[in-house]
């Protein structure tokens, strides 16, 4: 979540390095995960799933692998259940 906006009154809030396609949120997430899990997870170890061109550009800038959301969702769909066994007769 980016708290900056170019029209913000406070100069610190007008400067933004995190809004996509900037990589700030990726770096912040990497640091947050490192803090939470006690290990360093460099951004390039991640996969970014997105649905906008700026998402793809952000991934490229951060060195992340990228996958389109529709494709990722299709992969996450469970496989259809096999047909039930025929009843014993
Ligand atoms: Zn920002």
Coordinates of N, CA and C and ligand atoms in Angstrom, one line a residue:
X1 N 0.8 -1.2 0.0 CA 0.0 0.0 0.0 C 0.9 1.2 0.0
X2 N 0.7 2.1 -0.9 CA 1.5 3.3 -1.1 C 0.7 4.5 -0.4
X3 N 1.4 5.2 0.5 CA 0.8 6.3 1.2 C 1.1 7.7 0.5
X4 N 1.8 7.7 -0.6 CA 2.3 8.9 -1.2 C 1.3 9.3 -2.4
X5 N 1.4 10.6 -2.6 CA 0.7 11.2 -3.8 C 1.4 12.4 -4.2
X6 N 1.5 12.6 -5.5 CA 2.3 13.8 -6.0 C 1.6 15.1 -5.6
X7 N 0.4 15.1 -5.2 CA -0.3 16.4 -4.8 C -0.3 16.6 -3.3
X8 N 0.4 15.7 -2.5 CA 0.4 15.8 -1.1 C 1.1 17.1 -0.7
X9 N 0.6 17.7 0.4 CA 1.1 19.0 0.9 C 2.5 18.8 1.5
X10 N 2.7 17.7 2.2 CA 4.1 17.5 2.8 C 5.0 16.9 1.7
X11 N 6.2 17.5 1.6 CA 7.1 17.1 0.5 C 7.4 15.6 0.6
X12 N 7.6 15.1 1.9 CA 8.0 13.7 2.1 C 6.9 12.8 1.6
X13 N 5.6 13.2 1.6 CA 4.6 12.4 1.1 C 4.3 12.5 -0.4
X14 N 4.9 13.6 -1.0 CA 4.8 13.8 -2.4 C 5.8 12.9 -3.2
X15 N 6.9 12.6 -2.6 CA 7.9 11.8 -3.2 C 7.6 10.3 -3.0
X16 N 7.6 9.6 -4.1 CA 7.2 8.2 -4.0 C 8.2 7.3 -4.8
X17 N 8.7 6.3 -4.1 CA 9.5 5.3 -4.8 C 8.9 4.0 -4.7
X18 N 7.6 3.9 -4.2 CA 7.0 2.6 -4.1 C 5.9 2.3 -5.0
X19 N 5.3 3.3 -5.6 CA 4.1 3.1 -6.4 C 4.6 2.4 -7.7
X20 N 3.9 1.3 -8.0 CA 4.3 0.5 -9.2 C 4.2 1.4 -10.5
X21 N 5.2 1.3 -11.4 CA 6.2 0.3 -11.5 C 7.5 0.4 -10.6
X22 N 7.5 1.4 -9.7 CA 8.6 1.5 -8.7 C 8.7 0.2 -7.9
X23 N 9.9 0.0 -7.3 CA 10.1 -1.3 -6.7 C 10.1 -1.2 -5.1
X24 N 9.7 0.0 -4.6 CA 9.7 0.2 -3.2 C 8.9 -0.8 -2.4
X25 N 7.7 -1.2 -2.9 CA 6.8 -2.1 -2.1 C 7.4 -3.5 -2.1
X26 N 8.1 -3.8 -3.2 CA 8.8 -5.1 -3.3 C 9.9 -5.2 -2.3
X27 N 10.7 -4.2 -2.2 CA 11.8 -4.1 -1.2 C 11.2 -4.1 0.2
X28 N 10.2 -3.3 0.4 CA 9.6 -3.3 1.8 C 9.0 -4.7 2.2
X29 N 8.4 -5.4 1.2 CA 7.9 -6.7 1.5 C 9.0 -7.7 1.8
X30 N 10.1 -7.6 1.1 CA 11.3 -8.4 1.3 C 11.8 -8.2 2.7
X31 N 12.0 -6.9 3.1 CA 12.5 -6.6 4.4 C 11.5 -7.1 5.5
X32 N 10.2 -6.9 5.3 CA 9.2 -7.3 6.2 C 9.3 -8.9 6.4
X33 N 9.4 -9.6 5.3 CA 9.4 -11.0 5.4 C 10.7 -11.5 6.2
X34 N 11.8 -10.8 5.8 CA 13.1 -11.1 6.5 C 13.0 -10.9 8.0
X35 N 12.3 -9.8 8.4 CA 12.2 -9.5 9.8 C 11.3 -10.6 10.5
X36 N 10.2 -10.9 9.8 CA 9.2 -11.8 10.3 C 9.8 -13.2 10.5
X37 N 10.5 -13.7 9.5 CA 11.0 -15.1 9.5 C 12.4 -15.2 10.0
X38 N 13.1 -14.1 10.2 CA 14.5 -14.2 10.7 C 15.5 -14.7 9.7
X39 N 15.1 -14.6 8.4 CA 16.0 -14.9 7.3 C 15.9 -13.8 6.3
X40 N 16.9 -13.7 5.4 CA 16.9 -12.7 4.4 C 16.3 -13.3 3.1
X41 N 15.3 -12.7 2.6 CA 14.7 -13.2 1.3 C 14.8 -12.1 0.3
X42 N 15.9 -12.2 -0.6 CA 16.1 -11.1 -1.6 C 14.9 -11.1 -2.6
X43 N 14.5 -9.9 -3.1 CA 13.4 -9.9 -3.9 C 13.4 -10.8 -5.1
X44 N 14.6 -11.1 -5.7 CA 14.7 -11.9 -6.9 C 14.2 -13.3 -6.6
X45 N 14.1 -13.7 -5.4 CA 13.6 -15.1 -5.1 C 12.1 -15.2 -5.2
X46 N 11.4 -14.1 -5.4 CA 10.0 -14.1 -5.4 C 9.3 -14.2 -6.8
X47 N 8.1 -14.4 -6.7 CA 7.2 -14.4 -7.9 C 6.2 -13.3 -7.7
X48 N 6.1 -12.5 -8.7 CA 5.1 -11.4 -8.7 C 3.9 -11.8 -9.6
X49 N 2.7 -11.8 -9.0 CA 1.5 -12.1 -9.8 C 0.8 -10.8 -10.0
X50 N 0.5 -10.4 -11.2 CA -0.2 -9.2 -11.4 C -1.1 -9.2 -12.6
X51 N -1.9 -8.1 -12.7 CA -2.9 -8.0 -13.8 C -2.8 -6.7 -14.5
X52 N -1.7 -6.0 -14.3 CA -1.5 -4.7 -15.0 C -0.1 -4.6 -15.6
X53 N 0.0 -3.8 -16.6 CA 1.4 -3.6 -17.2 C 2.4 -3.1 -16.2
X54 N 1.9 -2.2 -15.3 CA 2.9 -1.7 -14.3 C 3.4 -2.8 -13.3
X55 N 2.5 -3.8 -13.1 CA 3.0 -4.9 -12.3 C 4.1 -5.6 -13.0
X56 N 3.9 -5.9 -14.3 CA 5.0 -6.6 -15.0 C 6.3 -5.8 -15.1
X57 N 6.1 -4.5 -15.2 CA 7.3 -3.6 -15.3 C 8.0 -3.6 -13.9
X58 N 7.2 -3.5 -12.8 CA 7.8 -3.6 -11.5 C 8.6 -4.9 -11.3
X59 N 8.0 -6.0 -11.7 CA 8.7 -7.3 -11.5 C 10.0 -7.3 -12.3
X60 N 10.0 -6.7 -13.5 CA 11.2 -6.7 -14.3 C 12.3 -5.8 -13.6
X61 N 11.9 -4.7 -13.1 CA 12.8 -3.8 -12.4 C 13.4 -4.4 -11.2
X62 N 12.6 -5.2 -10.5 CA 13.0 -5.8 -9.2 C 13.7 -7.2 -9.5
X63 N 13.7 -7.6 -10.7 CA 14.3 -8.9 -11.0 C 13.5 -10.1 -10.5
X64 N 12.2 -9.9 -10.4 CA 11.3 -10.9 -10.0 C 10.8 -11.7 -11.2
X65 N 10.5 -13.0 -11.0 CA 9.7 -13.6 -12.0 C 8.3 -13.1 -12.0
X66 N 7.6 -13.1 -13.1 CA 6.3 -12.5 -13.2 C 5.3 -13.5 -13.9
X67 N 4.1 -13.5 -13.4 CA 3.1 -14.3 -14.0 C 1.8 -13.5 -14.0
X68 N 1.0 -13.6 -15.1 CA -0.2 -12.9 -15.2 C -1.2 -13.6 -14.3
X69 N -2.1 -12.8 -13.6 CA -3.0 -13.3 -12.6 C -3.9 -14.3 -13.2
X70 N -4.5 -14.1 -14.4 CA -5.4 -15.1 -14.9 C -4.7 -16.5 -15.1
X71 N -3.5 -16.4 -15.5 CA -2.7 -17.7 -15.7 C -2.5 -18.3 -14.4
X72 N -2.1 -17.5 -13.4 CA -1.8 -18.1 -12.1 C -3.1 -18.7 -11.4
X73 N -4.2 -18.0 -11.6 CA -5.5 -18.5 -11.1 C -5.8 -19.8 -11.7
X74 N -5.6 -19.9 -13.0 CA -6.0 -21.1 -13.8 C -5.1 -22.3 -13.3
X75 N -3.9 -22.0 -12.9 CA -3.0 -23.1 -12.4 C -3.4 -23.5 -11.0
X76 N -4.0 -22.6 -10.3 CA -4.4 -22.8 -8.9 C -5.7 -23.6 -8.8
X77 N -6.4 -23.6 -9.9 CA -7.7 -24.3 -9.8 C -7.5 -25.8 -9.5
X78 N -8.2 -26.4 -8.6 CA -8.1 -27.8 -8.4 C -8.5 -28.6 -9.6
X79 N -7.8 -29.7 -9.8 CA -8.2 -30.6 -10.9 C -9.5 -31.2 -10.7
X80 N -10.3 -31.4 -11.7 CA -11.6 -32.0 -11.5 C -11.5 -33.4 -10.8
X81 N -12.4 -33.7 -10.0 CA -12.4 -35.0 -9.3 C -12.6 -36.1 -10.3
X82 N -12.0 -37.2 -10.1 CA -12.2 -38.4 -11.0 C -13.6 -38.9 -10.9
X83 N -14.1 -39.5 -11.9 CA -15.5 -40.1 -11.8 C -15.5 -41.1 -10.7
X84 N -16.7 -41.2 -10.0 CA -16.8 -42.2 -8.9 C -16.7 -43.6 -9.4
X85 N -16.2 -44.5 -8.5 CA -16.1 -45.9 -8.9 C -17.5 -46.4 -9.2
X86 N -17.6 -47.3 -10.1 CA -19.0 -47.9 -10.4 C -19.4 -48.7 -9.2
X87 N -20.7 -48.7 -8.9 CA -21.2 -49.5 -7.8 C -20.9 -51.0 -8.0
X88 N -20.6 -51.7 -6.8 CA -20.4 -53.1 -6.9 C -21.7 -53.8 -7.3
X89 N -21.6 -54.8 -8.2 CA -22.9 -55.5 -8.6 C -22.6 -57.0 -8.7
Ligands
LIG1 ZN1 4.6 5.5 -2.6

